[in-house]
Short mmCIF file of C-alpha atoms in Angstrom, two decimals:
data_model
loop_
_atom_site.label_atom_id
_atom_site.label_comp_id
_atom_site.label_asym_id
_atom_site.label_seq_id
_atom_site.Cartn_x
_atom_site.Cartn_y
_atom_site.Cartn_z
CA MET A 1 11.34 10.36 9.14
CA LYS A 2 12.45 9.78 5.57
CA ILE A 3 10.04 7.95 3.37
CA HIS A 4 10.61 5.89 0.39
CA PHE A 5 8.36 5.21 -2.66
CA ILE A 6 8.97 2.06 -4.93
CA ILE A 7 6.09 3.39 -8.10
CA HIS A 8 5.71 1.02 -10.67
CA GLU A 9 3.80 3.52 -13.36
CA ALA A 10 3.68 6.81 -13.40
CA PHE A 11 -0.16 6.14 -13.73
CA GLU A 12 -0.19 4.58 -9.89
CA ALA A 13 1.44 7.70 -8.36
CA PRO A 14 1.76 8.24 -4.59
CA GLY A 15 -1.42 10.21 -4.59
CA ALA A 16 -2.55 10.74 -0.25
CA PHE A 17 0.57 9.04 0.34
CA GLU A 18 2.89 12.05 -0.86
CA ILE A 19 0.49 14.31 0.54
CA TRP A 20 0.40 12.91 4.23
CA ALA A 21 3.95 13.49 3.70
CA HIS A 22 5.13 16.76 2.65
CA LYS A 23 2.05 17.82 5.21
CA ASN A 24 4.10 16.26 7.81
CA ASN A 25 7.45 17.82 6.44
CA TYR A 26 8.83 14.32 6.56
CA GLN A 27 12.14 13.93 3.66
CA THR A 28 10.47 12.05 0.46
CA SER A 29 12.85 9.98 -1.63
CA TYR A 30 11.46 7.65 -4.96
CA SER A 31 12.46 4.80 -7.40
CA ARG A 32 10.64 5.64 -10.30
CA LEU A 33 11.01 2.21 -12.15
CA TYR A 34 9.70 2.75 -14.67
CA GLN A 35 12.49 5.44 -15.73
CA GLY A 36 15.19 3.10 -14.74
CA GLU A 37 15.75 4.37 -11.29
CA SER A 38 17.18 1.88 -8.67
CA LEU A 39 15.82 0.46 -5.64
CA PRO A 40 17.23 1.62 -2.28
CA GLN A 41 19.34 0.80 0.36
CA PRO A 42 16.91 0.05 3.77
CA ASP A 43 20.04 2.12 5.98
CA LYS A 44 18.51 4.89 3.94
CA LEU A 45 14.64 4.93 4.84
CA ASP A 46 12.35 5.00 7.56
CA LEU A 47 9.08 4.17 5.69
CA LEU A 48 8.75 1.93 2.25
CA ILE A 49 5.67 2.56 0.58
CA ILE A 50 5.32 0.30 -2.28
CA LEU A 51 3.23 1.18 -5.16
CA GLY A 52 0.52 -0.56 -7.42
CA GLY A 53 0.78 -1.32 -10.90
CA PRO A 54 -0.63 -3.54 -13.98
CA GLN A 55 2.00 -6.05 -13.53
CA SER A 56 1.76 -9.43 -10.54
CA PRO A 57 3.93 -10.93 -8.06
CA ALA A 58 5.06 -13.39 -11.59
CA THR A 59 5.64 -10.91 -14.30
CA THR A 60 8.88 -11.71 -15.14
CA ILE A 61 11.55 -8.86 -16.65
CA GLU A 62 11.06 -10.35 -20.13
CA GLU A 63 7.76 -9.29 -20.02
CA CYS A 64 8.36 -5.53 -18.11
CA PRO A 65 12.31 -5.13 -18.48
CA HIS A 66 11.77 -2.70 -15.34
CA PHE A 67 10.23 -4.75 -13.42
CA ASN A 68 11.60 -6.77 -11.25
CA ALA A 69 9.62 -8.93 -8.67
CA LYS A 70 12.63 -10.87 -7.03
CA ALA A 71 14.73 -7.80 -6.38
CA GLU A 72 11.89 -5.82 -4.47
CA SER A 73 11.38 -8.57 -2.87
CA ARG A 74 14.44 -9.03 -0.96
CA LEU A 75 14.68 -5.14 -0.50
CA ILE A 76 11.57 -5.83 1.10
CA ALA A 77 12.69 -8.29 3.58
CA ASP A 78 15.79 -6.65 4.00
CA CYS A 79 13.80 -3.75 4.96
CA ILE A 80 11.52 -5.86 7.81
CA ALA A 81 14.85 -7.99 9.11
CA ALA A 82 16.11 -3.93 9.64
CA GLY A 83 13.07 -3.06 11.78
CA LYS A 84 11.57 -0.36 8.74
CA ALA A 85 8.54 0.51 8.78
CA VAL A 86 7.03 -1.33 5.54
CA ILE A 87 3.33 -0.52 3.66
CA GLY A 88 2.39 -2.44 0.10
CA VAL A 89 -0.42 -0.94 -1.88
CA CYS A 90 -1.96 -3.46 -4.19
CA LEU A 91 0.87 -5.07 -6.23
CA GLY A 92 2.83 -4.16 -3.11
CA SER A 93 0.83 -6.09 -0.46
CA GLN A 94 1.05 -9.07 -2.74
CA LEU A 95 5.28 -8.22 -2.75
CA ILE A 96 5.34 -8.19 1.05
CA GLY A 97 3.68 -11.77 1.05
CA GLU A 98 5.92 -12.92 -1.44
CA ALA A 99 9.02 -11.42 0.75
CA LEU A 100 7.56 -13.62 3.56
CA ASP A 101 6.83 -16.75 1.72
CA ALA A 102 3.41 -16.41 1.45
CA PRO A 103 2.81 -16.48 -2.61
CA TYR A 104 0.09 -14.03 -4.01
CA THR A 105 -3.21 -15.49 -5.19
CA HIS A 106 -5.92 -14.41 -8.01
CA SER A 107 -9.16 -12.39 -5.88
CA PRO A 108 -12.51 -13.70 -6.02
CA ALA A 109 -13.47 -10.56 -8.28
CA THR A 110 -11.85 -7.64 -10.03
CA GLU A 111 -12.71 -4.65 -8.59
CA ILE A 112 -12.32 -0.83 -9.85
CA GLY A 113 -13.99 1.96 -8.50
CA LYS A 114 -15.48 2.66 -4.89
CA PHE A 115 -16.31 0.33 -2.84
CA PRO A 116 -17.04 -0.92 0.52
CA ILE A 117 -14.77 -2.32 3.33
CA THR A 118 -15.95 -4.29 6.84
CA ILE A 119 -13.60 -3.59 9.69
CA THR A 120 -13.19 -7.46 11.28
CA PRO A 121 -13.75 -8.05 14.88
CA GLU A 122 -9.16 -8.25 14.72
CA GLY A 123 -9.20 -4.38 12.85
CA LYS A 124 -11.06 -3.11 15.69
CA LYS A 125 -9.13 -4.19 18.48
CA ASN A 126 -6.22 -2.75 16.74
CA LEU A 127 -5.71 1.29 17.64
CA LYS A 128 -4.52 1.92 14.50
CA PHE A 129 -7.50 2.14 12.70
CA THR A 130 -9.75 3.67 15.24
CA ALA A 131 -10.34 6.08 12.77
CA PHE A 132 -12.43 3.52 10.12
CA GLY A 133 -14.52 2.56 12.31
CA ASP A 134 -16.93 -1.09 11.45
CA GLY A 135 -16.22 -0.40 7.59
CA LEU A 136 -15.63 2.69 4.89
CA GLU A 137 -15.54 3.32 1.43
CA VAL A 138 -12.43 3.06 -0.15
CA GLY A 139 -10.84 3.20 -3.98
CA HIS A 140 -10.19 -0.17 -5.58
CA TRP A 141 -7.74 -1.21 -8.72
CA HIS A 142 -6.93 -5.21 -8.71
CA ASN A 143 -7.31 -8.70 -9.51
CA ASP A 144 -5.44 -10.27 -7.13
CA MET A 145 -4.52 -10.36 -3.34
CA PRO A 146 -1.80 -10.81 -1.03
CA GLY A 147 -0.63 -14.01 0.74
CA LEU A 148 -1.20 -15.22 4.10
CA THR A 149 1.51 -16.15 6.51
CA ALA A 150 0.72 -18.43 10.07
CA GLU A 151 1.02 -14.15 11.76
CA ALA A 152 -0.87 -12.66 9.34
CA THR A 153 -4.45 -10.56 10.39
CA ILE A 154 -6.81 -9.47 8.57
CA ILE A 155 -7.45 -5.90 8.92
CA ALA A 156 -10.45 -6.04 6.75
CA TYR A 157 -12.62 -7.30 3.58
CA SER A 158 -15.03 -6.61 1.25
CA GLU A 159 -17.87 -8.26 -0.78
CA GLY A 160 -15.41 -9.02 -3.73
CA CYS A 161 -12.47 -9.72 -1.62
CA PRO A 162 -11.41 -11.52 1.23
CA ARG A 163 -8.34 -9.19 2.15
CA GLN A 164 -8.51 -5.72 1.89
CA ILE A 165 -5.83 -4.84 4.77
CA ILE A 166 -3.47 -7.40 6.06
CA GLU A 167 -1.14 -6.74 8.86
CA TYR A 168 2.03 -8.72 8.85
CA THR A 169 3.32 -7.51 11.92
CA PRO A 170 3.08 -3.89 13.74
CA LEU A 171 5.53 -1.98 11.38
CA VAL A 172 4.32 -3.99 7.48
CA TYR A 173 0.70 -3.27 6.80
CA GLY A 174 -0.22 -4.34 3.30
CA PHE A 175 -2.78 -2.63 1.52
CA GLN A 176 -4.86 -3.90 -1.59
CA CYS A 177 -6.73 -1.69 -1.48
CA HIS A 178 -6.09 2.25 -2.95
CA MET A 179 -6.52 4.79 -0.04
CA GLU A 180 -4.08 6.87 -1.59
CA PHE A 181 -6.81 7.84 -4.44
CA THR A 182 -7.19 11.19 -5.59
CA ALA A 183 -9.15 12.97 -8.53
CA GLU A 184 -5.46 13.90 -9.94
CA VAL A 185 -4.64 9.68 -9.49
CA ILE A 186 -7.86 8.74 -10.79
CA GLU A 187 -7.58 10.78 -13.74
CA LEU A 188 -3.90 9.24 -14.87
CA LEU A 189 -5.68 5.11 -13.72
CA ILE A 190 -8.52 5.70 -16.75
CA ALA A 191 -6.13 7.08 -18.96
CA ALA A 192 -4.33 4.26 -18.83
CA SER A 193 -7.51 1.92 -18.95
CA GLU A 194 -9.68 2.86 -21.48
CA ALA A 195 -9.77 -0.50 -23.19
CA GLU A 196 -9.66 -2.10 -19.81
CA LEU A 197 -12.82 -0.71 -18.43
CA LYS A 198 -14.50 -1.09 -21.27
CA ALA A 199 -13.96 -4.59 -21.40
CA MET A 200 -15.25 -5.15 -17.88
CA SER A 201 -18.22 -2.36 -17.76
CA ASP A 202 -20.36 -5.55 -16.93
CA ARG A 203 -19.12 -7.18 -13.67
CA PRO A 204 -20.86 -6.37 -10.40
CA PHE A 205 -17.56 -4.21 -8.98
CA VAL A 206 -16.18 -2.51 -11.81
CA GLN A 207 -17.47 1.38 -12.10
CA SER A 208 -17.32 3.16 -15.71
CA PRO A 209 -15.00 6.74 -15.65
CA ASP A 210 -18.07 8.96 -15.00
CA ILE A 211 -18.94 7.28 -11.58
CA LEU A 212 -14.92 6.93 -11.62
CA ARG A 213 -14.46 10.67 -11.44
CA GLN A 214 -17.77 11.43 -9.55
CA ASN A 215 -16.42 9.49 -6.45
CA ASN A 216 -15.00 11.16 -3.27
CA TYR A 217 -11.97 10.07 -1.70
CA ASP A 218 -11.50 12.41 1.03
CA ASP A 219 -12.63 11.02 3.85
CA MET A 220 -10.69 7.96 2.87
CA ASN A 221 -7.72 9.72 2.55
CA ARG A 222 -7.99 11.38 5.86
CA LYS A 223 -8.58 7.80 7.33
CA LEU A 224 -5.69 6.78 6.06
CA PHE A 225 -3.49 9.85 7.12
CA SER A 226 -4.83 9.14 10.69
CA PHE A 227 -3.17 5.20 10.13
CA LEU A 228 -0.35 6.68 9.16
CA ASP A 229 0.42 8.96 11.64
CA LYS A 230 0.14 6.24 14.51
CA LEU A 231 1.59 3.56 12.31
CA THR A 232 4.84 6.57 12.34
CA GLU A 233 4.27 6.90 16.34
CA ALA A 234 4.67 3.91 16.70
CA TYR A 235 7.94 3.19 14.46
CA GLN A 236 10.00 6.32 16.14
CA GLU A 237 8.96 4.42 19.88
CA GLN A 238 10.68 1.10 18.63
CA VAL A 239 13.06 3.36 17.03
CA ASP A 240 14.30 4.94 20.76
CA PHE A 241 13.18 1.69 22.72
CA ASN A 242 16.01 0.35 20.85
CA HIS A 243 18.34 2.89 20.89
CA SER A 244 17.88 3.40 24.60
CA ARG A 245 18.31 -0.38 25.12
CA LYS A 246 22.07 0.10 23.27
CA THR A 247 22.55 2.57 25.45
CA LYS A 248 22.09 0.50 28.17
CA GLN A 249 23.81 -2.05 27.28
CA SER A 250 27.43 -0.15 26.20
CA LYS A 251 27.79 0.70 29.84
#
């Protein structure tokens, strides 16, 4: 399994995604855009993971020279068309929507911290999310949320945001929430967001640095691993099916 990470900023690190990939001895590669690294080719990967960032899909190259929303959206669309598995986190989830002609919107509330999400009836029927139960507490760090296509299914929502996890296809998922947070990633985010956290300290869904550090992220990481295992199984089944069909057609 070849996994490629698109990383917009050093403080928006892969966290638990990378832990899971290394635990399974999967091949990992990276586009560290803040260091000027290029985007990948779809044929070089099986699973594309687009991480978050302080940008939005509306951020221009003039505003952030290392971020090209249109180029990322084209890559995502190409990966989806090629049958690759795709996961977008926060900004990444919004870029998936953009790639599928579903523009992002502002979330009703800013959420920064660890707060519960509720699994929808449709989400409970989805076998990839059986470990999630009726809901769980997960990480958040956002102001916006991804758009919805006609085929999209909302898997989870929160009190502050109606679109926390979205299934666009059985191999393409947007996570507005951050189930990849670890203590190390939280420290990076706190260091990069001191002024932001202070300015929003009176908002109902914004936790202080002290509380952010006290949160335990292990359980949500384990449940993320369960989802990832099932997603990669589904991807491999699709690859095997396509290979078998081509083999039969060539005979």
